mmCIF file of C-alpha atoms in Angstrom:
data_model
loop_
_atom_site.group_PDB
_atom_site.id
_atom_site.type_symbol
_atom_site.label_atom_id
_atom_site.label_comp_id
_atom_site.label_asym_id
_atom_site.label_seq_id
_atom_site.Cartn_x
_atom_site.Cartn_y
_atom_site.Cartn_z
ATOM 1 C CA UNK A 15 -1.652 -11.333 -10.518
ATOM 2 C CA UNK A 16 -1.730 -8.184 -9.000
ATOM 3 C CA UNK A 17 -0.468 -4.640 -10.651
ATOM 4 C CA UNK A 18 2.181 -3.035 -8.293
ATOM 5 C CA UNK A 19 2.780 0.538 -8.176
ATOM 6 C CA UNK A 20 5.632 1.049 -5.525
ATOM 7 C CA UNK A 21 6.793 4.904 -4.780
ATOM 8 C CA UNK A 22 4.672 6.046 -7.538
ATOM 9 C CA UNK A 23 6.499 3.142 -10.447
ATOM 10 C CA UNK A 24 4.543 0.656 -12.354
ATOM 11 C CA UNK A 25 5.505 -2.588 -12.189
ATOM 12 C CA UNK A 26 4.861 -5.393 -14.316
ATOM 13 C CA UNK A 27 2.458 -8.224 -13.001
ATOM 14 C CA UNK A 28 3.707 -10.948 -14.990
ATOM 15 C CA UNK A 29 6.266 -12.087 -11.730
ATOM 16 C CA UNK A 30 4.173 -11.014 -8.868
ATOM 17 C CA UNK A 31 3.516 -12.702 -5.753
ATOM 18 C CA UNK A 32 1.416 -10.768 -3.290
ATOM 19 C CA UNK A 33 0.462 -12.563 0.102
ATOM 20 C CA UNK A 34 -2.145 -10.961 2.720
ATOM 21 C CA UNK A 35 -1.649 -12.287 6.154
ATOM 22 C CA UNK A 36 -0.142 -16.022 5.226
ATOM 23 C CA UNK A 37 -3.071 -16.383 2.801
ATOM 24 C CA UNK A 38 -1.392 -17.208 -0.740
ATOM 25 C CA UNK A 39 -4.769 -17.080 -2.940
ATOM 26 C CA UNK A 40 -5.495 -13.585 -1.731
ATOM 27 C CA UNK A 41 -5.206 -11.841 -5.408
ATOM 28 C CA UNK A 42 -5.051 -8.606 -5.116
ATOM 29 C CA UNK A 43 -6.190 -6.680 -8.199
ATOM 30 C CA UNK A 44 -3.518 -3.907 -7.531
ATOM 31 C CA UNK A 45 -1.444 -2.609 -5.122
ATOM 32 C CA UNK A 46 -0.272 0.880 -4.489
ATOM 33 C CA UNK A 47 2.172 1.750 -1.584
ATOM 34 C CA UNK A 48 4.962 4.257 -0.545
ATOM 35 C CA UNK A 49 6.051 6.826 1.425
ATOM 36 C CA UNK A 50 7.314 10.429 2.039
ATOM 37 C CA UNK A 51 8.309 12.955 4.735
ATOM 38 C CA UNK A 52 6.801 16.156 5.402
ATOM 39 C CA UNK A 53 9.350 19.005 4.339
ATOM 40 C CA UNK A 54 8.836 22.890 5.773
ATOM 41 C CA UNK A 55 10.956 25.831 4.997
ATOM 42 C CA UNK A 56 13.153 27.570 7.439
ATOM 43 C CA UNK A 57 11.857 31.351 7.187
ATOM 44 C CA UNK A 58 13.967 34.287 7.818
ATOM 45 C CA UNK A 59 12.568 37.351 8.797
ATOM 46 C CA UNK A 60 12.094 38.937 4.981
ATOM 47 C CA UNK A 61 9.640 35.676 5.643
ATOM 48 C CA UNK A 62 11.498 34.202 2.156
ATOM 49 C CA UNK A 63 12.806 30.453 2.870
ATOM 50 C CA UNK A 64 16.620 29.787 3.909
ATOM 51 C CA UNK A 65 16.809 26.725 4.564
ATOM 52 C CA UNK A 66 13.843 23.338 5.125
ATOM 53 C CA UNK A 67 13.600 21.037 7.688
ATOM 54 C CA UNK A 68 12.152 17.324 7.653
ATOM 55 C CA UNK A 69 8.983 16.296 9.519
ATOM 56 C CA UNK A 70 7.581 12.910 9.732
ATOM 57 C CA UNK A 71 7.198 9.734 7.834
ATOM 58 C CA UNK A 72 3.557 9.668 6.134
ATOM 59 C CA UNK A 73 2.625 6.165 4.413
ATOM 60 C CA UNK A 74 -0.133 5.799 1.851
ATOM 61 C CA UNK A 75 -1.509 2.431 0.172
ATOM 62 C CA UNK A 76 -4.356 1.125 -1.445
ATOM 63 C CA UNK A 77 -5.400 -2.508 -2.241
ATOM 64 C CA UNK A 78 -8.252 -3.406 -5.049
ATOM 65 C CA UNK A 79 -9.913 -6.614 -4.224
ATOM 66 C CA UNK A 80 -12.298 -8.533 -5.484
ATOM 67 C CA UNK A 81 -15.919 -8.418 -4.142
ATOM 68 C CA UNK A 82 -15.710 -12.797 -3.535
ATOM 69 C CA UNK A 83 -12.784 -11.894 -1.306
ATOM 70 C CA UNK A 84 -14.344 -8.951 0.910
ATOM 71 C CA UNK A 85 -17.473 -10.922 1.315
ATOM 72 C CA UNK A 86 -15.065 -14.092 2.934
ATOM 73 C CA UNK A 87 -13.436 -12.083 5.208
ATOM 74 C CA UNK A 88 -17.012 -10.316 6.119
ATOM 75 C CA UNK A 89 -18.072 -13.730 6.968
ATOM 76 C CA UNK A 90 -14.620 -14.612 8.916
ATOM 77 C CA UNK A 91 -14.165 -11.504 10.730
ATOM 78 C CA UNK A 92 -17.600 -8.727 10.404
ATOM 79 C CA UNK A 93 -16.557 -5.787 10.094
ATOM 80 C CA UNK A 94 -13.028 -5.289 7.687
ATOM 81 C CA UNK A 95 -11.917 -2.224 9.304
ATOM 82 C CA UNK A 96 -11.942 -4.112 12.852
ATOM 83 C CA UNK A 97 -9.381 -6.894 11.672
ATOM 84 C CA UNK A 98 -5.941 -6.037 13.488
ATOM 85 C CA UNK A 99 -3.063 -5.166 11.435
ATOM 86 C CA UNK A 100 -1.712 -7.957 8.805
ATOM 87 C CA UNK A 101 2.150 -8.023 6.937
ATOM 88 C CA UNK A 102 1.597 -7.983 3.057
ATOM 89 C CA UNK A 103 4.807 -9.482 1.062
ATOM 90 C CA UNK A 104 5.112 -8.837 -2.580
ATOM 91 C CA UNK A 105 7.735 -10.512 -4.132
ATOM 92 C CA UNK A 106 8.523 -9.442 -8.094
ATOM 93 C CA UNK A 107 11.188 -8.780 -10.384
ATOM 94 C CA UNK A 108 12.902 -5.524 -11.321
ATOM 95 C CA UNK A 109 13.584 -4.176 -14.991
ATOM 96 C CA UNK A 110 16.719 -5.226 -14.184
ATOM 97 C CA UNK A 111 15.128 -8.544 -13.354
ATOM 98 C CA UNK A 112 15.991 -8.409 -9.616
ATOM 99 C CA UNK A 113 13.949 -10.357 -7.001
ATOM 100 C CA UNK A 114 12.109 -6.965 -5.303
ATOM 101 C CA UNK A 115 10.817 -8.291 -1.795
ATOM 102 C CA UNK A 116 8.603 -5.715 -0.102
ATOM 103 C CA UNK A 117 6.801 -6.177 4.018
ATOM 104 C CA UNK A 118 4.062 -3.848 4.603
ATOM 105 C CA UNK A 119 2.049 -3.873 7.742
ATOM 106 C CA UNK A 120 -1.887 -2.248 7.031
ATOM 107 C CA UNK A 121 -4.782 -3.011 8.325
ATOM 108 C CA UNK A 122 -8.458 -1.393 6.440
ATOM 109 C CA UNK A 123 -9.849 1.721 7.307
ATOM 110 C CA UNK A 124 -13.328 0.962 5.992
ATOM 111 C CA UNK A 125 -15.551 -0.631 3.910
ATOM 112 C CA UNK A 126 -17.417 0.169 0.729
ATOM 113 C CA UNK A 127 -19.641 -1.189 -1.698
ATOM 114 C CA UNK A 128 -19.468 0.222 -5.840
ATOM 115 C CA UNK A 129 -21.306 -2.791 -7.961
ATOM 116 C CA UNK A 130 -22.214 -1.333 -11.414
ATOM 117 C CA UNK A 131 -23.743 -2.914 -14.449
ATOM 118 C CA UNK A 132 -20.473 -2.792 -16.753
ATOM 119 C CA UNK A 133 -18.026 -2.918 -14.301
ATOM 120 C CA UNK A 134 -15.612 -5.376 -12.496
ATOM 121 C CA UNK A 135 -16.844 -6.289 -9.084
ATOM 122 C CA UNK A 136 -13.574 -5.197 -7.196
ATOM 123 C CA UNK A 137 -13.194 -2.677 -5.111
ATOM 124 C CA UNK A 138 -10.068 0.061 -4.502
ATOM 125 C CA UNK A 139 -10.041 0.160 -0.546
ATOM 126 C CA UNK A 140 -7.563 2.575 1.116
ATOM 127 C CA UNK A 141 -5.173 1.446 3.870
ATOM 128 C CA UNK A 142 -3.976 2.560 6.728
ATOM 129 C CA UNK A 143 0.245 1.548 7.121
ATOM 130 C CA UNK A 144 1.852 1.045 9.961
ATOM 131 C CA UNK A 145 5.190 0.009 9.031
ATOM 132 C CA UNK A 146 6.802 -0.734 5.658
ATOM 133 C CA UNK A 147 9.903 -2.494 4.942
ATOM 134 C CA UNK A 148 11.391 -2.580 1.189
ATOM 135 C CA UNK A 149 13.690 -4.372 -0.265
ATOM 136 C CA UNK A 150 13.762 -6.876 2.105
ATOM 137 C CA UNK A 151 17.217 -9.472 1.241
#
C-alpha cells in the first residue's frame, strides 16, 4: 500500500488504492501530489506592496516505485520518460473516514538508478502533471 501525501497531509496507507494507467498491481511505495498558484505583489511607487495578484497553476508530484516495476515497464516501453501521459486514481479514506477519490494525469520526466547495499531497491522519481482532479464524487 502506498503512503499518500496530498497538499502537503499524510495520509494513512492502511485504505489505499492507487492505480497507474488501468494497472491495479502497480504499488506505489508513496505518492506525493498537489498544487499552488504563483502569487506577486502589487507595488506602489514607495515600491512597498498594496495589493497581490494570482499567476498560474504549478503542479508538483512524485511517485517511489519499486526497482521490479521500472525494469517491466523498461522492457514494455524503453525509455520511462517517453511513455505518454497516464491518469493515476487513489482512492482512500479521510480522518473523518470519507472515501477521498483523487485523478491525476503525469507522465515521467526521467529515469534514475540509486541501488545501495542497505537500502530498499525503490526509487523516488519526480513527475511531471498535467492535470489533477480531487475529490472526484
Amino acid at each position: 500500500m502506498a503512503r499518500i501525501k496530498r497538499m502537503g497531509e499524510v495520509y494513512s496507507a492502511g485504505d489505499a488504492k492507487v492505480t497507474v494507467a488501468g494497472i491495479y498491481d502497480f504499488d506505489p511505495s508513496a505518492i506525493s501530489y498537489g498544487y499552488k498558484y504563483a502569487h506577486e505583489y502589487q507595488r506602489g511607487l514607495k515600491r512597498k506592496p498594496r495589493g497581490w495578484r494570482m499567476g498560474a497553476i504549478e503542479y508538483e508530484s512524485s511517485m517511489t516505485l519499486p526497482l521490479d516495476i521500472v525494469a517491466e515497464l523498461e522492457k514494455m516501453f524503453g525509455d520511462i520518460a517517453l511513455i505518454r501521459p497516464f491518469p493515476v486514481n487513489v482512492t482512500f479514506a479521510n480522518f473523518e473516514n470519507e472515501m477521498i477519490h483523487d485523478i491525476i494525469w503525469m507522465k515521467f520526466t526521467g529515469n534514475k538508478r540509486d541501488v545501495t547495499s542497505d537500502g530498499e531497491l525503490e526509487n523516488e522519481f519526480e513527475m511531471f502533471v498535467l492535470d489533477m482532479k480531487l475529490n472526484i464524487i
